[in-house]
Short mmCIF file of C-alpha atoms and ligand atoms in Angstrom, two decimals:
data_model
loop_
_atom_site.label_atom_id
_atom_site.label_comp_id
_atom_site.label_asym_id
_atom_site.label_seq_id
_atom_site.Cartn_x
_atom_site.Cartn_y
_atom_site.Cartn_z
CA MET A 1 67.98 -184.60 -23.88
CA ILE A 2 67.57 -182.11 -26.16
CA THR A 3 70.71 -179.77 -26.13
CA ILE A 4 70.19 -176.32 -27.21
CA ALA A 5 72.91 -173.07 -26.53
CA ILE A 6 72.58 -170.14 -26.13
CA ALA A 7 74.77 -167.65 -27.96
CA GLY A 8 75.73 -163.91 -29.65
CA LYS A 9 77.99 -161.15 -28.59
CA PRO A 10 77.83 -159.57 -25.03
CA ASN A 11 75.04 -157.67 -23.37
CA SER A 12 72.62 -158.46 -25.87
CA GLY A 13 70.29 -160.74 -23.19
CA LYS A 14 71.27 -164.48 -23.57
CA SER A 15 71.63 -164.78 -20.06
CA THR A 16 68.41 -162.96 -20.08
CA PHE A 17 66.94 -165.03 -21.80
CA PHE A 18 68.65 -168.49 -20.45
CA LYS A 19 67.35 -167.42 -16.73
CA ALA A 20 63.58 -166.52 -18.08
CA ALA A 21 63.27 -169.80 -20.56
CA THR A 22 64.87 -171.75 -17.70
CA LEU A 23 64.60 -170.18 -13.88
CA ALA A 24 67.51 -170.86 -13.63
CA ASP A 25 70.23 -167.94 -11.48
CA ALA A 26 72.47 -166.99 -13.86
CA GLU A 27 73.95 -163.14 -13.45
CA ILE A 28 72.00 -160.39 -15.77
CA ALA A 29 74.09 -156.91 -15.99
CA ALA A 30 74.39 -153.77 -18.31
CA TYR A 31 77.80 -155.04 -19.50
CA PRO A 32 79.58 -157.70 -21.15
CA PHE A 33 80.66 -160.65 -20.22
CA THR A 34 79.05 -160.68 -16.84
CA THR A 35 78.66 -164.45 -18.13
CA ILE A 36 82.54 -166.54 -18.22
CA SER A 37 81.66 -169.88 -17.18
CA PRO A 38 78.33 -171.15 -18.37
CA ASN A 39 74.79 -171.93 -17.01
CA VAL A 40 73.35 -174.75 -17.67
CA GLY A 41 69.81 -175.28 -17.40
CA ILE A 42 65.89 -176.69 -18.46
CA ALA A 43 63.58 -175.47 -20.61
CA HIS A 44 60.54 -176.56 -22.42
CA VAL A 45 59.19 -176.74 -25.84
CA ARG A 46 55.38 -176.08 -25.54
CA VAL A 47 52.56 -178.86 -27.29
CA PRO A 48 49.27 -178.81 -26.98
CA CYS A 49 48.25 -182.42 -24.68
CA PRO A 50 47.17 -185.26 -25.99
CA CYS A 51 44.53 -185.28 -23.11
CA LYS A 52 41.98 -182.76 -24.18
CA GLU A 53 40.88 -184.50 -27.17
CA LEU A 54 41.68 -188.37 -25.82
CA LEU A 55 39.76 -187.86 -22.10
CA VAL A 56 37.00 -185.41 -22.60
CA GLY A 57 36.64 -183.00 -19.81
CA ARG A 58 38.99 -185.27 -18.13
CA SER A 59 43.45 -183.70 -18.15
CA CYS A 60 46.08 -186.33 -17.43
CA GLY A 61 47.54 -184.71 -14.47
CA ASN A 62 50.96 -184.43 -16.90
CA CYS A 63 50.44 -180.76 -18.71
CA ILE A 64 48.69 -177.02 -17.71
CA HIS A 65 45.56 -176.52 -18.71
CA GLY A 66 46.16 -179.14 -21.83
CA ILE A 67 49.75 -177.58 -23.22
CA ARG A 68 52.28 -180.51 -22.58
CA LEU A 69 56.20 -178.68 -21.23
CA ILE A 70 58.24 -181.03 -22.62
CA PRO A 71 62.15 -180.21 -21.16
CA VAL A 72 65.54 -179.46 -23.11
CA GLU A 73 68.14 -178.47 -22.40
CA LEU A 74 69.67 -175.02 -22.15
CA ILE A 75 73.70 -173.48 -22.39
CA ASP A 76 74.40 -170.20 -21.90
CA VAL A 77 77.80 -169.27 -22.89
CA ALA A 78 80.26 -166.55 -22.06
CA GLY A 79 79.67 -162.95 -25.34
CA LEU A 80 81.87 -163.71 -28.32
CA VAL A 81 83.03 -161.12 -29.97
CA ARG A 82 84.62 -160.07 -33.52
CA GLY A 83 88.20 -161.08 -33.59
CA ALA A 84 87.52 -164.11 -31.14
CA HIS A 85 89.39 -166.54 -33.33
CA GLU A 86 92.54 -164.96 -32.64
CA GLY A 87 92.40 -164.37 -29.07
CA ARG A 88 90.04 -160.96 -28.49
CA GLY A 89 86.95 -160.56 -25.94
CA LEU A 90 87.65 -164.34 -24.12
CA GLY A 91 88.59 -165.87 -26.78
CA ASN A 92 86.98 -168.89 -28.63
CA GLU A 93 87.62 -172.07 -26.68
CA PHE A 94 84.97 -171.68 -25.23
CA LEU A 95 83.33 -171.86 -27.95
CA ASP A 96 83.97 -175.87 -26.92
CA GLU A 97 80.59 -174.96 -25.16
CA LEU A 98 78.98 -175.53 -28.35
CA ARG A 99 80.45 -178.78 -29.14
CA ARG A 100 77.40 -180.77 -27.52
CA ALA A 101 74.69 -178.56 -28.58
CA GLU A 102 72.55 -179.71 -32.11
CA ALA A 103 71.19 -175.82 -32.73
CA ILE A 104 72.32 -172.49 -31.97
CA ILE A 105 70.76 -169.73 -30.42
CA ASN A 106 72.17 -166.25 -31.37
CA VAL A 107 71.02 -163.62 -29.72
CA VAL A 108 71.02 -160.25 -31.35
CA ASP A 109 70.35 -157.33 -29.71
CA ALA A 110 67.51 -155.75 -32.01
CA SER A 111 67.57 -152.62 -30.77
CA GLY A 112 70.86 -151.15 -31.72
CA SER A 113 71.41 -149.98 -28.50
CA THR A 114 75.01 -152.24 -27.73
CA ASP A 115 78.19 -152.61 -30.13
CA ALA A 116 79.73 -154.84 -31.81
CA ASP A 117 81.60 -154.71 -27.49
CA GLY A 118 78.29 -155.25 -25.73
CA ASN A 119 79.40 -151.22 -24.86
CA VAL A 120 76.39 -149.77 -23.93
CA VAL A 121 74.87 -146.77 -26.73
CA GLY A 122 72.33 -144.83 -27.81
CA ALA A 123 69.55 -146.78 -29.49
CA GLY A 124 69.84 -147.63 -32.72
CA SER A 125 73.47 -146.96 -33.49
CA HIS A 126 74.69 -149.60 -34.24
CA ASP A 127 72.98 -152.11 -36.43
CA PRO A 128 71.81 -155.33 -35.66
CA ILE A 129 71.79 -157.14 -38.83
CA GLU A 130 76.14 -156.34 -38.79
CA ASP A 131 76.31 -158.65 -35.12
CA ILE A 132 73.78 -161.15 -37.37
CA ARG A 133 76.83 -162.20 -40.22
CA PHE A 134 79.59 -161.24 -37.36
CA PHE A 135 78.09 -164.37 -35.32
CA LYS A 136 78.19 -167.07 -38.50
CA GLU A 137 81.86 -164.91 -39.44
CA GLU A 138 82.89 -166.56 -35.94
CA LEU A 139 81.97 -169.67 -35.71
CA LYS A 140 83.59 -170.05 -39.62
CA MET A 141 87.11 -168.91 -38.70
CA TRP A 142 86.67 -170.46 -35.31
CA VAL A 143 86.16 -174.09 -37.33
CA PHE A 144 88.22 -173.14 -40.62
CA GLY A 145 91.44 -172.35 -37.35
CA ILE A 146 90.56 -176.18 -36.40
CA LEU A 147 91.08 -177.37 -39.82
CA SER A 148 94.22 -175.30 -41.31
CA ARG A 149 95.81 -175.30 -37.83
CA ASN A 150 95.79 -180.06 -38.55
CA TRP A 151 96.04 -179.58 -42.43
CA ARG A 152 99.87 -181.24 -43.66
CA LYS A 153 98.56 -183.72 -41.13
CA LEU A 154 95.41 -185.07 -41.71
CA VAL A 155 95.60 -184.63 -45.84
CA ARG A 156 99.33 -188.14 -45.03
CA LYS A 157 97.42 -189.34 -42.22
CA ALA A 158 94.61 -189.65 -45.16
CA GLU A 159 97.81 -191.68 -47.88
CA LEU A 160 99.24 -193.41 -45.46
CA GLU A 161 96.85 -194.85 -43.60
CA GLY A 162 94.12 -195.22 -47.18
CA LYS A 163 91.51 -193.55 -44.40
CA LYS A 164 88.34 -191.57 -45.99
CA ILE A 165 88.83 -186.93 -45.97
CA GLU A 166 85.47 -186.48 -44.25
CA ARG A 167 86.04 -188.97 -41.54
CA LEU A 168 89.53 -187.67 -40.81
CA ILE A 169 88.23 -184.05 -40.18
CA SER A 170 85.21 -185.42 -38.89
CA GLU A 171 86.97 -186.68 -36.75
CA GLN A 172 89.43 -183.73 -36.38
CA LEU A 173 85.89 -182.18 -35.73
CA ALA A 174 84.31 -184.35 -33.47
CA GLY A 175 85.26 -181.61 -30.30
CA VAL A 176 83.06 -178.74 -32.44
CA GLY A 177 80.17 -181.41 -32.85
CA VAL A 178 80.01 -182.95 -36.41
CA THR A 179 80.06 -186.27 -37.59
CA GLU A 180 81.51 -187.81 -40.91
CA GLU A 181 77.96 -188.25 -42.85
CA GLN A 182 77.96 -184.32 -42.32
CA THR A 183 80.99 -183.70 -43.81
CA LYS A 184 79.95 -185.88 -46.25
CA ALA A 185 77.59 -183.88 -46.93
CA ALA A 186 79.57 -180.64 -46.83
CA ILE A 187 82.40 -181.28 -49.00
CA LEU A 188 79.24 -182.15 -51.88
CA ARG A 189 77.26 -178.70 -50.93
CA SER A 190 81.00 -176.87 -50.37
CA HIS A 191 81.55 -176.63 -54.84
CA ILE A 192 85.03 -177.28 -54.12
CA PRO A 193 87.51 -179.55 -55.67
CA ASP A 194 87.05 -183.51 -54.82
CA ASP A 195 90.27 -184.21 -54.59
CA HIS A 196 91.64 -182.98 -51.45
CA ARG A 197 95.34 -182.41 -52.39
CA SER A 198 94.35 -179.49 -53.76
CA TRP A 199 91.96 -177.63 -51.34
CA ASP A 200 93.78 -174.01 -50.24
CA GLU A 201 92.67 -171.03 -47.24
CA GLU A 202 89.86 -170.63 -49.70
CA ALA A 203 88.73 -173.70 -50.22
CA LEU A 204 88.46 -174.75 -46.35
CA LYS A 205 86.64 -172.01 -45.80
CA LYS A 206 83.81 -173.00 -48.04
CA LEU A 207 83.78 -176.19 -45.92
CA ALA A 208 84.01 -174.80 -42.79
CA VAL A 209 81.28 -172.55 -44.28
CA GLU A 210 79.25 -175.95 -44.89
CA LEU A 211 79.96 -177.86 -41.85
CA ILE A 212 78.56 -175.30 -39.41
CA ARG A 213 75.42 -175.42 -41.46
CA ALA A 214 75.38 -179.66 -41.39
CA SER A 215 76.08 -180.02 -37.89
CA LYS A 216 74.45 -176.56 -37.03
CA LYS A 217 71.20 -174.83 -36.80
CA MET A 218 70.34 -171.50 -36.00
CA VAL A 219 68.02 -169.50 -34.93
CA ILE A 220 68.03 -165.28 -34.19
CA ALA A 221 65.91 -165.00 -31.36
CA ALA A 222 66.20 -160.52 -32.44
CA ASN A 223 66.27 -159.30 -28.15
CA LYS A 224 65.02 -157.05 -26.52
CA ALA A 225 62.22 -156.35 -28.73
CA ASP A 226 60.04 -153.74 -25.75
CA LEU A 227 62.73 -151.12 -26.58
CA VAL A 228 61.80 -151.85 -30.70
CA PRO A 229 59.11 -149.91 -32.24
CA CYS A 230 57.79 -153.26 -34.97
CA SER A 231 57.95 -151.66 -37.63
CA VAL A 232 61.89 -151.92 -37.28
CA MET A 233 61.43 -154.94 -35.43
CA ASP A 234 59.52 -155.93 -39.75
CA LYS A 235 62.80 -154.14 -40.86
CA LEU A 236 65.06 -156.07 -39.16
CA VAL A 237 64.10 -159.32 -40.04
CA ALA A 238 63.45 -158.66 -43.65
CA GLU A 239 66.59 -158.02 -44.38
CA ALA A 240 67.42 -160.68 -42.62
CA LYS A 241 65.79 -162.96 -44.83
CA ASP A 242 68.46 -165.68 -45.77
CA GLU A 243 67.90 -166.27 -41.37
CA THR A 244 64.84 -167.50 -38.98
CA VAL A 245 64.73 -164.21 -37.21
CA ILE A 246 62.56 -163.60 -34.93
CA PRO A 247 61.31 -161.09 -32.04
CA CYS A 248 61.76 -161.93 -28.63
CA SER A 249 61.89 -160.11 -25.22
CA ALA A 250 63.76 -162.27 -22.84
CA ALA A 251 63.10 -159.34 -20.00
CA ALA A 252 59.30 -159.24 -20.97
CA GLU A 253 59.48 -163.61 -20.05
CA LEU A 254 61.02 -162.98 -17.49
CA ALA A 255 58.44 -160.46 -15.38
CA LEU A 256 56.20 -162.20 -16.36
CA ARG A 257 57.03 -165.86 -15.11
CA THR A 258 58.45 -164.53 -11.82
CA ALA A 259 55.51 -162.42 -11.13
CA ALA A 260 53.17 -166.48 -12.94
CA LYS A 261 56.22 -168.15 -10.65
CA ASN A 262 55.00 -165.57 -8.10
CA GLY A 263 51.03 -165.95 -7.78
CA PHE A 264 50.17 -161.87 -8.93
CA ILE A 265 49.73 -163.70 -12.29
CA GLU A 266 47.79 -166.39 -14.95
CA TYR A 267 50.79 -166.92 -17.59
CA LEU A 268 51.99 -170.04 -19.13
CA PRO A 269 55.10 -170.35 -21.78
CA GLY A 270 54.73 -168.69 -24.95
CA ASP A 271 50.71 -167.84 -23.51
CA SER A 272 49.52 -164.28 -25.60
CA ASP A 273 48.03 -162.66 -22.90
CA PHE A 274 47.97 -163.56 -18.79
CA LYS A 275 45.10 -163.20 -15.54
CA MET A 276 45.85 -160.60 -12.72
CA LEU A 277 45.19 -162.47 -9.85
CA GLN A 278 45.74 -160.87 -7.01
CA ASN A 279 45.07 -156.95 -6.10
CA LEU A 280 48.07 -155.09 -7.36
CA ASN A 281 49.11 -152.01 -6.77
CA ALA A 282 49.37 -149.57 -9.14
CA GLU A 283 52.34 -149.37 -10.18
CA GLN A 284 52.64 -153.39 -10.42
CA ARG A 285 49.50 -152.92 -12.32
CA SER A 286 51.03 -150.86 -14.73
CA ALA A 287 54.09 -152.60 -15.63
CA LEU A 288 51.67 -155.45 -15.64
CA GLU A 289 50.14 -153.37 -18.90
CA LYS A 290 53.22 -151.92 -20.82
CA LEU A 291 54.15 -155.54 -21.04
CA ARG A 292 50.00 -156.65 -22.16
CA ASP A 293 50.95 -153.86 -24.98
CA LEU A 294 54.50 -155.64 -25.71
CA LEU A 295 52.32 -158.96 -25.94
CA ALA A 296 49.32 -157.88 -28.22
CA SER A 297 52.16 -156.29 -30.46
CA TYR A 298 54.36 -159.16 -31.02
CA GLY A 299 51.85 -162.48 -30.08
CA SER A 300 53.77 -163.78 -27.29
CA THR A 301 57.07 -162.03 -25.56
CA GLY A 302 58.91 -164.33 -28.62
CA VAL A 303 60.59 -166.83 -26.07
CA GLN A 304 58.80 -169.37 -26.06
CA GLU A 305 58.01 -169.56 -30.17
CA VAL A 306 62.40 -169.72 -30.32
CA ILE A 307 62.67 -172.64 -28.34
CA ASN A 308 59.82 -173.98 -30.32
CA ARG A 309 61.03 -173.56 -33.85
CA VAL A 310 64.25 -174.71 -32.35
CA VAL A 311 63.60 -178.71 -31.98
CA PHE A 312 60.26 -178.46 -34.24
CA GLN A 313 61.02 -176.78 -37.41
CA MET A 314 65.21 -176.25 -37.31
CA LEU A 315 65.50 -179.52 -35.59
CA ASP A 316 62.94 -181.34 -37.16
CA TYR A 317 61.60 -183.26 -34.03
CA ILE A 318 58.50 -184.65 -33.74
CA VAL A 319 56.17 -185.69 -29.52
CA VAL A 320 55.27 -189.07 -29.73
CA TYR A 321 53.64 -190.27 -26.50
CA PRO A 322 54.24 -194.30 -25.40
CA VAL A 323 51.52 -196.16 -23.38
CA GLU A 324 51.61 -199.58 -22.67
CA ASP A 325 46.95 -199.90 -21.88
CA GLU A 326 46.16 -198.34 -25.51
CA ASN A 327 42.15 -198.09 -24.50
CA LYS A 328 43.31 -196.80 -20.58
CA PHE A 329 46.60 -194.48 -21.99
CA THR A 330 48.21 -195.15 -19.59
CA ASP A 331 51.75 -196.99 -18.44
CA SER A 332 50.93 -200.22 -15.82
CA SER A 333 50.83 -197.68 -12.95
CA GLY A 334 47.61 -196.01 -14.19
CA ARG A 335 49.40 -192.81 -14.98
CA ILE A 336 47.59 -191.31 -18.06
CA LEU A 337 50.16 -190.47 -21.18
CA PRO A 338 53.25 -190.32 -18.32
CA ASP A 339 55.77 -189.27 -20.81
CA ALA A 340 56.67 -187.76 -24.19
CA TYR A 341 59.60 -188.51 -26.31
CA LEU A 342 60.65 -185.65 -28.98
CA MET A 343 62.02 -188.32 -31.85
CA LYS A 344 63.55 -187.35 -34.61
CA ARG A 345 60.78 -187.04 -37.38
CA GLY A 346 61.01 -190.28 -39.81
CA SER A 347 62.37 -192.05 -36.43
CA VAL A 348 59.96 -195.29 -37.02
CA ALA A 349 57.51 -197.53 -34.16
CA ARG A 350 60.25 -200.47 -32.62
CA ASP A 351 62.54 -196.13 -32.67
CA LEU A 352 60.19 -195.84 -30.14
CA ALA A 353 60.41 -199.03 -27.99
CA TYR A 354 64.88 -198.34 -27.51
CA ALA A 355 64.21 -195.17 -27.01
CA VAL A 356 62.05 -196.39 -23.96
CA HIS A 357 64.26 -199.28 -22.78
CA SER A 358 66.87 -201.02 -25.34
CA ASP A 359 65.33 -204.47 -23.31
CA ILE A 360 61.67 -202.76 -25.13
CA GLY A 361 64.29 -202.22 -28.82
CA GLY A 362 65.50 -206.18 -28.66
CA GLY A 363 62.01 -207.65 -27.47
CA PHE A 364 59.73 -205.63 -30.75
CA LEU A 365 56.21 -207.26 -31.75
CA PHE A 366 54.70 -204.90 -33.26
CA ALA A 367 53.10 -201.76 -31.60
CA VAL A 368 49.97 -199.94 -31.78
CA ASP A 369 48.16 -196.90 -32.55
CA ALA A 370 46.43 -196.04 -29.55
CA ARG A 371 43.62 -193.86 -31.40
CA THR A 372 42.02 -195.82 -33.90
CA LYS A 373 44.20 -199.26 -32.07
CA ARG A 374 45.06 -200.27 -35.26
CA ARG A 375 48.82 -202.91 -35.06
CA LEU A 376 51.56 -201.14 -36.91
CA GLY A 377 54.58 -202.48 -37.55
CA GLU A 378 57.95 -202.28 -36.66
CA ARG A 379 58.67 -199.80 -39.44
CA TYR A 380 55.73 -196.98 -39.52
CA GLU A 381 57.23 -194.12 -39.44
CA LEU A 382 56.12 -192.10 -36.70
CA ALA A 383 53.49 -189.19 -36.92
CA ASP A 384 53.63 -186.24 -34.44
CA GLY A 385 51.03 -186.60 -31.34
CA ASP A 386 50.89 -190.19 -32.02
CA VAL A 387 50.02 -192.53 -28.54
CA ILE A 388 51.73 -196.11 -29.23
CA LYS A 389 51.25 -199.24 -27.65
CA VAL A 390 55.22 -201.75 -28.80
CA VAL A 391 54.11 -204.87 -27.57
CA TYR A 392 57.32 -207.06 -26.43
CA ALA A 393 58.86 -209.63 -25.72
CA GLN A 394 59.65 -210.51 -21.86
CA ARG A 395 63.02 -212.25 -22.50
N1 GTP B 401 64.94 -153.95 -21.99
C1 GTP B 401 65.76 -155.72 -22.61
N2 GTP B 401 66.75 -155.71 -21.89
C2 GTP B 401 67.05 -156.29 -21.84
C3 GTP B 401 66.40 -157.58 -22.20
N3 GTP B 401 67.31 -158.62 -22.66
C4 GTP B 401 68.22 -157.51 -21.83
N4 GTP B 401 68.34 -156.75 -21.63
C5 GTP B 401 68.93 -155.77 -20.57
O1 GTP B 401 70.52 -156.01 -22.00
C6 GTP B 401 71.89 -156.31 -20.48
C7 GTP B 401 72.78 -157.29 -20.44
O2 GTP B 401 71.70 -158.30 -20.71
P1 GTP B 401 72.79 -159.96 -20.11
O3 GTP B 401 71.44 -161.49 -20.03
O4 GTP B 401 73.53 -160.19 -18.69
O5 GTP B 401 73.16 -160.28 -21.78
P2 GTP B 401 74.09 -161.21 -21.63
O6 GTP B 401 74.11 -161.67 -22.82
O7 GTP B 401 74.39 -162.27 -20.95
O8 GTP B 401 75.81 -160.87 -21.39
P3 GTP B 401 77.06 -161.66 -21.47
O9 GTP B 401 77.47 -162.55 -20.60
O10 GTP B 401 77.99 -159.62 -20.81
O11 GTP B 401 77.40 -161.75 -23.05
C8 GTP B 401 70.79 -155.89 -18.99
O12 GTP B 401 71.06 -155.23 -18.44
C9 GTP B 401 69.51 -156.61 -19.34
O13 GTP B 401 68.68 -156.43 -18.73
C10 GTP B 401 65.45 -157.14 -23.09
O14 GTP B 401 64.64 -158.24 -23.39
N5 GTP B 401 64.45 -155.77 -22.86
MG1 MG B 402 75.56 -163.50 -19.99
#
């Protein structure tokens, strides 16, 4: 399963984002370092289910009103403060939690009502752009620290064992989750001298920036949008133009999802509106109307958009639906469109077969596009939304 980490300075709303996206239990409080050990839970990407188009007037039973929710793993880690790489705050040991993550959601307090260490200050008195910058700087210094501590040893090992430096760096950074291929790309992109023996501190810092960029995709969740006028949020998005910044209100999403779970409203994550289901009292109605105004201003709470953008835009996944009966779109037990697989764009039919089961991959004969009934070879590149039957030899 895809793993995404939620990180950023203390008190920015990481655990609120986590709780809103997973409905799992997580402690939330208005002071720094509420979270110490990480929370792990399941969130979902939201896509239109193909049953709407394939089964006229019928639902597959695996989606909600034609909306399919596909699981991804979220990790909510402790807050990161400036100087963490030198041991400030909780230090950066917990950054190792980011190791498993393919991508990072950097939750930023866009309302500027918490300072660099996460202490509450007057709204607008802290510049969130600084938090975006510092977060990247800390990640850089984390990787740089690991590299520079072991650099002499690595250079010697490369000479003695005749191993490639990218291999040794990726082994050193295995804890960060950096592959050899990513290291090779990072070396090229950092424009440092070809001969690694001449790399100094500056060169290693440049390399650290590229290693992070190559191994961890990042989205900025500009949180607490409910406290920020749209015009201020627009300014923030424009100022951080090199980053993917998505306005969101984790608190609003949590309130809406909780109300939906308790049967007060009909609402799905990512919806631009909701329906009130019960006779609510005046106070409840007024709170919900405020949330409705927020949805009208921003189009949604932004939480679902953050998750979708990470998976589909930053990580470039597509969704593919394997079936066993290409005419009824079912598995062998008659379940319609039973599974939705997140696959890297560029994956081919045989990759899907392997993802379903190693025996199916091993015995792959051909695949069938369930929409067109066209026969597909093992190297057919899967398209987003494909419904595919794999024919394989039983072994
Ligand atoms: N207005 C508003 N407040 C929010 C939002 N998200 C979080 N908060 C508040 O911000 C404070 C911190 O929230 P947490 O989710 O605990 O923040 P955190 O980043 O996990 O904090 P640490 O674990 O201490 O690093 C709490 O008082 C939340 O209620 C939001 O979207 N809008
Ligand atoms: Mg927290």
